XYZ file of C-alpha atoms in Angstrom:
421
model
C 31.987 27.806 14.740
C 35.045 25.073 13.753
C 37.359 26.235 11.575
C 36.640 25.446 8.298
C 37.668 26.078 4.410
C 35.473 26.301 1.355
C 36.454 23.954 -0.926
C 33.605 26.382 -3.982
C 30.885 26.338 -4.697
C 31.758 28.750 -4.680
C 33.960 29.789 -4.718
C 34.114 31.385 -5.766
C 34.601 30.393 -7.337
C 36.150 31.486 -7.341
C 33.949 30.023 -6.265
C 35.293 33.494 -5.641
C 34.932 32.468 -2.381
C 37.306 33.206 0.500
C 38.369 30.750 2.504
C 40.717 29.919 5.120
C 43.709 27.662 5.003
C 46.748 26.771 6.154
C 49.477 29.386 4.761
C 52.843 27.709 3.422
C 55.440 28.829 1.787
C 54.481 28.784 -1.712
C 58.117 27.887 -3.131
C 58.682 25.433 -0.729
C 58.765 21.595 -1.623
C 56.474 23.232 -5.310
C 58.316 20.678 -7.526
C 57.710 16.751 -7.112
C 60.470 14.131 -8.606
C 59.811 10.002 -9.645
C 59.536 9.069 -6.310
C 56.925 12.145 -4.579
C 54.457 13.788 -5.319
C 53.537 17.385 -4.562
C 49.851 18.202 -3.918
C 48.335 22.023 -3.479
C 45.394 22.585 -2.467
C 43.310 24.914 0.468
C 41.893 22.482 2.432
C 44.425 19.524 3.650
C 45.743 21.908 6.275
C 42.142 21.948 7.897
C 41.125 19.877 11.212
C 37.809 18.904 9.607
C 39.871 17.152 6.767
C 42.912 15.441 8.533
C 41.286 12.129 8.480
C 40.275 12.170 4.715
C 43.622 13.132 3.787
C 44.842 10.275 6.156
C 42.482 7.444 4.799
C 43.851 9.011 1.001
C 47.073 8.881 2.077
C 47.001 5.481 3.094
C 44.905 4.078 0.396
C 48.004 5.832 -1.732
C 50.479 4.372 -0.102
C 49.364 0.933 0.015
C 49.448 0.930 -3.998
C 52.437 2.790 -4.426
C 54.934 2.145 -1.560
C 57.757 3.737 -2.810
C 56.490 7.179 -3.455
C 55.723 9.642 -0.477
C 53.616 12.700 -0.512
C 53.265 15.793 0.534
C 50.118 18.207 1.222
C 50.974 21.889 0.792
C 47.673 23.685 2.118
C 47.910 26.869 0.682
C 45.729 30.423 2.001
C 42.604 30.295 -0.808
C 42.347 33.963 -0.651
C 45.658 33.551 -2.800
C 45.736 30.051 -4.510
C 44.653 30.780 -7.676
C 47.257 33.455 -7.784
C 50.000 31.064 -6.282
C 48.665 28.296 -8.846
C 48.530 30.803 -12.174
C 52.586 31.463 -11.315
C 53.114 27.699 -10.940
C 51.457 27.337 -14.664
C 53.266 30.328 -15.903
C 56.421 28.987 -15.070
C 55.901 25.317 -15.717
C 56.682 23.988 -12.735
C 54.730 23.187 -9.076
C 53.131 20.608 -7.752
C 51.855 17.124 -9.445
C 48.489 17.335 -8.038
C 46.173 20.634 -7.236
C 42.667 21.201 -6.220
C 40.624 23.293 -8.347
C 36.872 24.086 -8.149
C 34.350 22.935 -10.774
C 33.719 25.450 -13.580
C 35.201 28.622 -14.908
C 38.488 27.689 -12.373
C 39.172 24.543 -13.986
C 38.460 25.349 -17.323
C 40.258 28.056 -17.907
C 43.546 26.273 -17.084
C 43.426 23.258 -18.771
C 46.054 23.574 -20.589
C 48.400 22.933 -18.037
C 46.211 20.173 -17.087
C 46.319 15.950 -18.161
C 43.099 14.842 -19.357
C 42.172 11.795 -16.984
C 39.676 10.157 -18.296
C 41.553 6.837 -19.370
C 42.724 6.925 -15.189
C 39.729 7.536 -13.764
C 37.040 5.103 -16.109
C 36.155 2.639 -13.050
C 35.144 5.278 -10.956
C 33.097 7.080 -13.273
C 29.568 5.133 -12.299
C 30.510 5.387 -8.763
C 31.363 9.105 -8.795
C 29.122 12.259 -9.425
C 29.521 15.736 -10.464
C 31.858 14.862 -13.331
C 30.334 17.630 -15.962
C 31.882 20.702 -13.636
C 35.454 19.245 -14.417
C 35.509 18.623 -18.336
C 35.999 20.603 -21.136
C 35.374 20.089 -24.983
C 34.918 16.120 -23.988
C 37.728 15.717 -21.493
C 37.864 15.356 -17.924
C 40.757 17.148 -15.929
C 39.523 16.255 -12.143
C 38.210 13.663 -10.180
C 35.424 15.154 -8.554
C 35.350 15.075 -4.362
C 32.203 16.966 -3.331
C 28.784 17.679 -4.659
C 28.215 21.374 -4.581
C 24.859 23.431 -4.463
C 23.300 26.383 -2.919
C 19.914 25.700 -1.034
C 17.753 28.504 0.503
C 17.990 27.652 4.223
C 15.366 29.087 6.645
C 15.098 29.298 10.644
C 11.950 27.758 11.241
C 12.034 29.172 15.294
C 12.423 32.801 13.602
C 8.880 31.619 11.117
C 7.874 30.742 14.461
C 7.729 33.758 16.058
C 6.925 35.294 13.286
C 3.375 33.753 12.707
C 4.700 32.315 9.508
C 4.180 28.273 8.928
C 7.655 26.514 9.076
C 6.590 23.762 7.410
C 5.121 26.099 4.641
C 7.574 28.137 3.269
C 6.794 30.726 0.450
C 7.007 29.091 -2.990
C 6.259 32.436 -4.489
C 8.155 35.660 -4.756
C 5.423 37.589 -3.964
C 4.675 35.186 -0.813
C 8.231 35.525 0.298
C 8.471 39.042 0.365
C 5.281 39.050 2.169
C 6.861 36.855 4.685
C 10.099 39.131 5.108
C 8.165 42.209 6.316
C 6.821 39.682 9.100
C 10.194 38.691 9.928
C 10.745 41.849 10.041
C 8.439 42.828 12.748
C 9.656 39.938 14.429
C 12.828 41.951 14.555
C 15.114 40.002 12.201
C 16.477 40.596 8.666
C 14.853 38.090 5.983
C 18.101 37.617 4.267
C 21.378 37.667 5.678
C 23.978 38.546 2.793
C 27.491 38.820 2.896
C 28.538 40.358 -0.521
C 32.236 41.558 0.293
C 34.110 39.348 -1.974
C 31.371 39.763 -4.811
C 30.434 36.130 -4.257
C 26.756 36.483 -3.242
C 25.474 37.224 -6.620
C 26.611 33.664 -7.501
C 24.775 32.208 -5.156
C 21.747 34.507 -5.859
C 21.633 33.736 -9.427
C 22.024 30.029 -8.817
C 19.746 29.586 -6.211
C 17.071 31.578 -7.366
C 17.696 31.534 -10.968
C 15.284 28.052 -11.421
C 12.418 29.930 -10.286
C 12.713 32.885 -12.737
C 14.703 31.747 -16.198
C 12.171 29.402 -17.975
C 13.052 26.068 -18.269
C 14.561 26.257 -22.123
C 16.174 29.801 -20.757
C 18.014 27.434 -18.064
C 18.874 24.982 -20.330
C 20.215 27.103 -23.265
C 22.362 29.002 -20.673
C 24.108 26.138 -18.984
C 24.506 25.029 -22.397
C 26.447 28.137 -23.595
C 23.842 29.945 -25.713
C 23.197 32.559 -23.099
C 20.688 35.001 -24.258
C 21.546 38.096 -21.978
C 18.671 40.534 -23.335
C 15.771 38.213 -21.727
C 13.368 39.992 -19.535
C 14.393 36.968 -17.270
C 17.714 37.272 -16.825
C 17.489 41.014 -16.188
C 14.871 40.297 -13.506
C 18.043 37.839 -11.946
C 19.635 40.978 -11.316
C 16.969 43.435 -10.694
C 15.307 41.320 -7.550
C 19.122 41.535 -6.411
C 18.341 45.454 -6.542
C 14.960 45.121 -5.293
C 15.705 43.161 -1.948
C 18.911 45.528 -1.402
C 16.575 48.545 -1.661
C 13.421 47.087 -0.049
C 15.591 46.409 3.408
C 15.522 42.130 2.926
C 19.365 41.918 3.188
C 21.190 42.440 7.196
C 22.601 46.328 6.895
C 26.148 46.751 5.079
C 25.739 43.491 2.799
C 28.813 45.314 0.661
C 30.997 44.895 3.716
C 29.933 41.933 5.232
C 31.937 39.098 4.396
C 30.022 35.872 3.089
C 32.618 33.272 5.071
C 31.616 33.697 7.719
C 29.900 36.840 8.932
C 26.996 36.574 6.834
C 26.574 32.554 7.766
C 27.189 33.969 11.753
C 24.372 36.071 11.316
C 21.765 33.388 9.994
C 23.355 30.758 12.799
C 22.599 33.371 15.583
C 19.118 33.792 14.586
C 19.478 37.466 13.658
C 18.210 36.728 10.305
C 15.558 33.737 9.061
C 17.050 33.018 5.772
C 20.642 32.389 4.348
C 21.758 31.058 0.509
C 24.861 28.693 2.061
C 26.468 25.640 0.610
C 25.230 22.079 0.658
C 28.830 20.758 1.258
C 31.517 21.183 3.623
C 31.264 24.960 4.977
C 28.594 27.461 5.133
C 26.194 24.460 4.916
C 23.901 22.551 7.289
C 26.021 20.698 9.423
C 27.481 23.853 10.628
C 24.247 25.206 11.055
C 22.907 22.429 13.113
C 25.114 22.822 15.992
C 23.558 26.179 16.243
C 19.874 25.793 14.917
C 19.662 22.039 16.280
C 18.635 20.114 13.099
C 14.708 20.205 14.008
C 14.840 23.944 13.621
C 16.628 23.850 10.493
C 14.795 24.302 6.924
C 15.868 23.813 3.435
C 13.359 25.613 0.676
C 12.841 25.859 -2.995
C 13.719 29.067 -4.582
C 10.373 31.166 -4.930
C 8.721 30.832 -8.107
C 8.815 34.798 -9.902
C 8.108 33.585 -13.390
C 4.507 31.428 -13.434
C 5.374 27.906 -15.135
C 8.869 27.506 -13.693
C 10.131 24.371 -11.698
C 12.210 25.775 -8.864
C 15.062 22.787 -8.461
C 18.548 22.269 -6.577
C 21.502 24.153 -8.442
C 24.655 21.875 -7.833
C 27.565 20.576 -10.007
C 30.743 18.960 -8.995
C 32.196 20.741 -5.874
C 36.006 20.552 -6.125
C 38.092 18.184 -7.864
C 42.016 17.422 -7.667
C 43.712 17.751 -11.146
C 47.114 16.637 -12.350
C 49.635 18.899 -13.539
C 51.224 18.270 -17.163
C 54.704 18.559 -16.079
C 54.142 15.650 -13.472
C 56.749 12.574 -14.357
C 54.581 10.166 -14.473
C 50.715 10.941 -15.075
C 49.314 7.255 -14.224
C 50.902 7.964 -11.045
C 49.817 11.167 -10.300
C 46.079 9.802 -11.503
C 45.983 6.982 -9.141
C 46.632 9.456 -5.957
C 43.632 11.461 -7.905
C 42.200 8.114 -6.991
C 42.626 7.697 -3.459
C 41.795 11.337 -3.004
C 38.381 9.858 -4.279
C 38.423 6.313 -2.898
C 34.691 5.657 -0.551
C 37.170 5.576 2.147
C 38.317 8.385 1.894
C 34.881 10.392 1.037
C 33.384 8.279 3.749
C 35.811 10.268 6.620
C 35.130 13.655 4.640
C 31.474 13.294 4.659
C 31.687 12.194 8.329
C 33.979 15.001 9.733
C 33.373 18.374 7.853
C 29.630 17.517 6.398
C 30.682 17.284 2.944
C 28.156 16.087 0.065
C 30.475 13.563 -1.314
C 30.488 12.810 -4.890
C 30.482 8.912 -4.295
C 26.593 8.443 -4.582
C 27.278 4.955 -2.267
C 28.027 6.972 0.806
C 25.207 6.792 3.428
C 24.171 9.957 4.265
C 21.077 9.220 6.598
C 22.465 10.359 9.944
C 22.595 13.976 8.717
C 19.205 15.442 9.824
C 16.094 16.382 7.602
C 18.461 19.333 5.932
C 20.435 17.096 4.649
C 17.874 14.830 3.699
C 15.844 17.358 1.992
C 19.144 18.681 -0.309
C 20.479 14.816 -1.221
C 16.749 14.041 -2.321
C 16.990 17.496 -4.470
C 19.819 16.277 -6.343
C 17.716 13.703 -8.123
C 15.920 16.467 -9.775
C 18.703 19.423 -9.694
C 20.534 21.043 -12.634
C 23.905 22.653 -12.838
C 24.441 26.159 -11.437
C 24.217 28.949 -13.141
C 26.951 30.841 -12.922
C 29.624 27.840 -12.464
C 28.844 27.971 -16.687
C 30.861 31.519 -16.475
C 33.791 32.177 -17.080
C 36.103 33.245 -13.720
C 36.844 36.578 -15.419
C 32.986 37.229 -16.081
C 32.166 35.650 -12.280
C 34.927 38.265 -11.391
C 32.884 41.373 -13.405
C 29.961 40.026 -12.133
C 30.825 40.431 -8.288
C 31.918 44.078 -9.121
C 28.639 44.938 -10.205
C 26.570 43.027 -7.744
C 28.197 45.816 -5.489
C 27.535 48.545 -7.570
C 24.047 47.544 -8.249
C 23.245 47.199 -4.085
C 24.832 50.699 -3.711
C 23.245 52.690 -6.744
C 26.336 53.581 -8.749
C 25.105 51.145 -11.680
C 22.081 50.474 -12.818
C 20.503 47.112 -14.163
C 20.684 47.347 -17.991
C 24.017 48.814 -17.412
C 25.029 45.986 -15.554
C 23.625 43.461 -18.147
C 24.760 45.203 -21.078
C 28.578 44.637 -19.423
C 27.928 40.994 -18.745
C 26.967 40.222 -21.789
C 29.934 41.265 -23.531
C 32.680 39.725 -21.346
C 30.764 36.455 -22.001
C 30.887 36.921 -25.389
C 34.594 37.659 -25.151
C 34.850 34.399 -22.865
């Protein structure tokens, strides 16, 4: 497949994500001056992105003549490392990419609130709530991120299931993997190296199991870890490990992109990927062809629940607090997030651009399916956690898929590093 970044959700978060970028010199050109600005971030050093960062370049340039810019696309496997020395010390560049949530948040205090830069774009722009804190905004958002269930519907196929009837229960679903299975594919194919596929577990399936108050309340902060529900998050996680769903070796597969590779090559009928950018349905058309690709709700595990899109903001570029001159650094922020810009990124690497004026009709039915969810989605779950409980979280996801912890265990320790959070 084309070599691509994520940008997360995921990221994992990061999203904890890992993701591929151009490597560069991390001390070189970290510092910008009156007249430049210095940009980090993981994905300008991409193919799939060289014409957005051209059309924001130029859009840049065009209002600010006399000051030139420069792109350092750092590895993402080490970015947030690279940018927590860069804080520590001070100094780095003007203008960095973070992802929305825990990422963002917890380094806002190197960060300039924008919100008196960024006002006129904020009707045009979505996905703003992943990129504020206590009332602030520290990013201008770039992509929509979410996680949609995608399904093979030529693996339903020959498995005498109804691809244009997916399960909408858990119960149905499982029902449906041992058919799969007989068909001689896996029902889920997992990639859980990095820790990050408990993220996308919890948000994609979380809808159809935390009650509607329960989702609320938790997005909101008052996250009540002791509820049969969200211990049932984690023990289906244990359940489809045990009961064979996953591809063999989930622990050691990684998510970008082995565990994508094995949904694209048909050896497996469903994936959790992105909606935006990587891991997401533009990369699995060229392998699926669009007609054969399928975008579900999560399965419905407790009766009365809603099962709906989980996105927030995708990733955002941020401005530094030692930058000379903020209004500056805000109105490359700007560009970074003009529609002409978004336009070329949408166009070239699939991403679901946070300008809601973008036409996005040419994608496919996928696409269709996951820009009509957003009118009814929520936030993700665990882009409300903190990166250090996201981290603790991906530890035990292992753990729980080999044995060595069990489920109350597991909640009990979540539960207190989001208190300490």
């Amino acid at each position: 497949m084309r070599r691509r970044s994520l940008w997360s959700a995921v990221l994992i978060a990061g999203l904890a994500l890992a993701g591929c970028g151009s490597a560069t010199d991390s001390g070189k050109s970290s510092s910008g001056s009156a007249d430049k600005l210095v940009v980090w971030d993981w994905k300008s050093g991409e193919p799939s992105a060289a014409s957005y960062i051209e059309k924001a370049k130029a859009d840049f340039a065009e209002k600010h003549p006399d000051v030139t810019v420069e792109f350092v696309a750092q590895p993402f496997d080490q970015y947030y490392t690279l940018l927590g020395a860069a804080i520590q010390s001070g100094k780095g560049p003007d203008v960095m990419l973070f992802n929305g949530g825990g990422q963002i948040r917890d380094r806002v205090d190197a960060l300039v609130p924008l919100d008196e830069f960024l006002a006129e774009d904020k009707q045009r722009l979505a996905g703003w709530d992943a990129f504020t804190k206590d009332g602030k905004t520290y990013a201008g958002p770039v992509t929509l991120q979410g996680h949609p269930l995608y399904y093979n519907k030529a693996l339903y196929e020959k498995a005498g299931l109804d691809p244009a009837a997916p399960a909408t229960t858990w119960d149905e679903f499982v029902a449906g993997c041992g058919a799969i299975a007989k068909a001689g594919a896996d029902c889920i194919a997992l990639g859980n190296k990095e820790g990050a596929g408990i993220q996308f577990w919890l948000s994609a399936l979380g809808s159809g199991i935390l009650t509607a108050q329960e989702y609320d309340d938790w997005i909101a902060g008052k996250r009540d870890w002791t509820s049969p529900h969200v211990k049932q998050v984690f023990e289906l996680w244990k359940q489809a490990g045990d009961q064979g769903l996953n591809n063999d070796g989930a622990n050691s597969t990684a998510m970008f992109n082995d565990s994508f590779a094995l949904f694209q090559s048909g050896k497996a009928a469903h994936v959790i990927g992105l909606m935006s950018d990587v891991g997401h349905w533009q990369d699995f058309n060229e392998f699926l062809t669009p007609e054969k690709l399928g975008v579900m709700g999560a399965p419905v595990v407790t009766a009365g629940t809603t099962p709906t899109l989980a996105y927030d903001g995708g990733i955002g570029y941020g401005v530094a607090k030692w930058t000379k001159d903020p209004k500056v650094a805000a109105g490359l922020v700007r560009s970074l997030t003009s529609t002409e810009a978004l336009t070329a990124f949408h166009a070239d690497a699939g991403a679901i651009a946070a300008d809601t004026t973008i036409d996005v009709s040419q994608g496919g039915p996928a696409v269709a399916s996951i820009v009509a969810g957003t009118k009814t989605g929520k936030p993700a779950l665990h882009v409300a956690l903190s990166s250090k409980t996201l981290d603790l979280m991906g530890r035990l996801s292992q753990q729980l898929l080999s044995g060595s912890v069990t489920v109350d265990d597991a909640v009990k320790q979540l539960a207190a590093s989001d208190k300490a959070a």
